[in-house]
XYZ file of C-alpha atoms in Angstrom:
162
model
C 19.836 -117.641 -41.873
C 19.745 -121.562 -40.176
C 23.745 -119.920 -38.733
C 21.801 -116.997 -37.223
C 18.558 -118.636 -35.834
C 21.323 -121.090 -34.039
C 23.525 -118.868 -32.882
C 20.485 -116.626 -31.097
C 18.917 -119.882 -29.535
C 22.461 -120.776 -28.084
C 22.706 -117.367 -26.647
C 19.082 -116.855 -25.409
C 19.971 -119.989 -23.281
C 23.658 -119.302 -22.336
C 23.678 -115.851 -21.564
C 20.515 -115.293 -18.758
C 21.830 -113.641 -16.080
C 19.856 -114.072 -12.864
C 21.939 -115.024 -10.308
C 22.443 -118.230 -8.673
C 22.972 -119.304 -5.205
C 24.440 -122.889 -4.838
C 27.698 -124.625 -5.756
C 28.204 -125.583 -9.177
C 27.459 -129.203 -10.600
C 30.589 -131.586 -9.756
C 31.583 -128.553 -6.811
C 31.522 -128.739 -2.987
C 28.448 -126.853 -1.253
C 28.771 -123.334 -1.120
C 27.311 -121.221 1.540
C 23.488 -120.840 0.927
C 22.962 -118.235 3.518
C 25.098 -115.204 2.250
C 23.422 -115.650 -1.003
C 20.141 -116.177 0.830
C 20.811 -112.563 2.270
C 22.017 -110.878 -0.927
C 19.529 -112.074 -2.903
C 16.128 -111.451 -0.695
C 15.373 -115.188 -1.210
C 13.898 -117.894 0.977
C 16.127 -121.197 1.620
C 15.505 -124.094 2.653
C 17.264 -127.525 3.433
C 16.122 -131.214 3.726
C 18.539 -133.940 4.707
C 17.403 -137.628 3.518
C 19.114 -140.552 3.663
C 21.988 -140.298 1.320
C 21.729 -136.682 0.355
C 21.320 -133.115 0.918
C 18.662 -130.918 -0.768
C 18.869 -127.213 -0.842
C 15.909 -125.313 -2.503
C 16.385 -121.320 -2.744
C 13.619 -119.551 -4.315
C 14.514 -115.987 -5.443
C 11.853 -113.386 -5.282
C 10.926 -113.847 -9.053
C 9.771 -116.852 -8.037
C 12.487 -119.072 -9.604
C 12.912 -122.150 -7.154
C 16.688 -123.511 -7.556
C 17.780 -126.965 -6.344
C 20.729 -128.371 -5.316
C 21.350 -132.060 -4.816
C 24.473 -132.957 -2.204
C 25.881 -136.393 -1.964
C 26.843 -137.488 1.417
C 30.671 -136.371 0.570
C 29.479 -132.964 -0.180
C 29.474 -132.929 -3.850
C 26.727 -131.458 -6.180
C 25.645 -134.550 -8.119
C 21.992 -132.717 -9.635
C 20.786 -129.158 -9.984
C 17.550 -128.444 -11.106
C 15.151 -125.312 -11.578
C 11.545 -123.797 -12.508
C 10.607 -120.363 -12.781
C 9.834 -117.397 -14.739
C 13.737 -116.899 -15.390
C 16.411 -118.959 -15.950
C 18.932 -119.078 -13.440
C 23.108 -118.242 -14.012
C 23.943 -121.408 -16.062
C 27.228 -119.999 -15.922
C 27.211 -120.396 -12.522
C 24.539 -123.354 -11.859
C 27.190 -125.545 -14.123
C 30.701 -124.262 -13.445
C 33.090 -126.753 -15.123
C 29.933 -128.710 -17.027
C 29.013 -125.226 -18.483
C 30.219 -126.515 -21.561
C 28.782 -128.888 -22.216
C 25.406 -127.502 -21.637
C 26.935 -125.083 -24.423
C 27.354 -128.659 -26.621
C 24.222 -129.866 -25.842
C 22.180 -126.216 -26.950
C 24.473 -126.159 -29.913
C 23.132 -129.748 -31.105
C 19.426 -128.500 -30.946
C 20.212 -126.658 -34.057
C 16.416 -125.316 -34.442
C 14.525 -122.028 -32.971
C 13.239 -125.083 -30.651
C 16.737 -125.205 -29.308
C 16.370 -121.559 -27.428
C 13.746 -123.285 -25.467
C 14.445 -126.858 -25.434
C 17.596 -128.922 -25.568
C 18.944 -132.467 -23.805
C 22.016 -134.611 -23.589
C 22.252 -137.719 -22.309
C 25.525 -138.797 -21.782
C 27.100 -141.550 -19.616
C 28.550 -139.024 -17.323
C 26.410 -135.988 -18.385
C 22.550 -135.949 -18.370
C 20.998 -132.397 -18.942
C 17.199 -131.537 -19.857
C 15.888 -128.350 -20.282
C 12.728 -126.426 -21.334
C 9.846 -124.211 -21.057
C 8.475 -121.067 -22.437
C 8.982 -116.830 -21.220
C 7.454 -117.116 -17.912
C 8.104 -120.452 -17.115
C 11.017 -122.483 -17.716
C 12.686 -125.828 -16.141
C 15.563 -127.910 -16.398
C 18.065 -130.330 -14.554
C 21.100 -131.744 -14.624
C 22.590 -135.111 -13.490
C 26.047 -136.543 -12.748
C 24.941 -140.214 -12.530
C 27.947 -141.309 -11.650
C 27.926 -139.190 -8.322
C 23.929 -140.013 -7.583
C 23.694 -141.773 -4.252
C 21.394 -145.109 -3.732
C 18.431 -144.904 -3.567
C 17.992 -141.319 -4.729
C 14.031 -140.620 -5.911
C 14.568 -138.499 -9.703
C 11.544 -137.311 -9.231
C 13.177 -134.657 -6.824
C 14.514 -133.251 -9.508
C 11.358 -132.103 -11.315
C 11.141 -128.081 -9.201
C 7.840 -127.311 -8.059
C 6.232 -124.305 -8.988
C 6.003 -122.099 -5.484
C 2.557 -122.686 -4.759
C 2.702 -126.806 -4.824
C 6.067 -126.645 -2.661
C 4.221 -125.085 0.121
C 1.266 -127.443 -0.377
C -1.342 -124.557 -1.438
């Protein structure tokens, strides 16, 4: 039964299927604006001093960040919502580990909670239906200076200040 409850809390978090707009952890920034059109979603960009932020927010309400160091690599992706974004896709060659990291949580906790923290690999996720959150870290790719409390998604309303 313990084999069962495991293997459907592995899935429910592997397997979501919304789709995803940015590059993929570790990757080189994709174009945000074709995904921006096929997905009906508002985008939006911030440039700071060592890094790039791109926030799309799909019309679920599911914001999705991605962090850019200044030689274009993803080096953090976070997200809050009412649906998991593609972790598939979010994650791209890290994907698997994310897959270790669930697998570890071997409780019916792990489908909504889970965390690695690894010297190349952090990863925290969790939440509830209707409102989940996680992020992921490369900290050996994080520029200086970088504020980690970016990282932490905003539900919609306190991003536009309402």
């Amino acid at each position: 039964m313990r084999f069962f409850l495991t293997l459907a809390a592995v899935g429910v978090v592997l397997f979501s299927s919304a789709p995803q707009a940015f590059a993929a952890l570790g990757g080189k920034t994709a174009s945000v604006d074709t995904d921006r059109v096929r997905l009906h979603a508002r985008d939006s960009r911030s440039v700071l001093a060592g890094m790039t932020q791109n926030d799309l927010t799909l019309g679920d309400g599911t914001v999705t960040r991605q962090f850019t160091n200044p030689d274009g690599v993803v080096f953090a992706v976070s997200w809050n919502g009412p649906m998991r974004p593609n972790l598939r896709q979010l994650f791209g060659d890290y994907y698997p580990r994310l897959q270790t990291a669930a697998a570890k949580t071997a409780s019916l906790h792990a489908r909504l909670a889970f965390s690695a923290n690894d010297a190349d690999f952090v990863v925290r996720s969790g939440g509830h239906p209707g409102a989940f959150w996680g992020y992921a870290v490369l900290p050996a790719r994080v520029p200086a200076g970088f504020d980690a409390s970016r990282l932490v998604a905003q539900p919609q309303t306190e991003v536009l200040g309402k």
